[in-house]
């Protein structure tokens, strides 16, 4: 196994999560990768030899607990909770099942994963990175469930930053900061945004920098992955 940090990434089968996994693997980190799609997770694992993978439905608390028990067998240095559900629907068409699944993946899984890595982080420090979006501070038409989940994640991270301050635990939310080409954005971006989108691999350096440096002065803040991925940007 490589000599780097141990990093747990959710939503690692495609899009931003897969890009982060490939980037961190190239830097020598040990990876725990979770995704709901077995085929897509296998593709990422094939590119990250030595990584541990778990197919898991993060909307299901019991399945999430099982995946954690199987994979989190030692200290985790960095948690990157990237998985999310976004279904663009008018509120009167959103089913209770969709609303609950969106909230569960967004915040329930964040809670379960954080509790799993927290004891070791209290002993040795750590970094919690929660992928958010503009939907975490703004409202958007037809995104009631997604916005609610991201707003919850913002508040959760702020609390963790305060609780972890005395233990060397950094907690941040991070937005892409740039239109990126992912399976999710293919369902939501219009022509103008698609003309500007970039491969998510270009945002991955931000996550590597946060994981490696654990910047205490940024804990509790909402960060921009595009800006932090630029070599001239200092932490």
XYZ file of N, CA, C and O in Angstrom, residues 52 76 129:
12
model
N -9.866 0.157 -1.357
C -10.940 -0.670 -0.814
C -12.260 -0.081 -1.291
O -12.480 1.130 -1.193
N -9.167 7.054 9.719
C -9.338 7.739 8.441
C -8.856 9.171 8.628
O -9.289 9.868 9.545
N -14.507 16.972 4.582
C -14.809 17.803 3.412
C -16.167 17.385 2.876
O -16.348 16.248 2.430
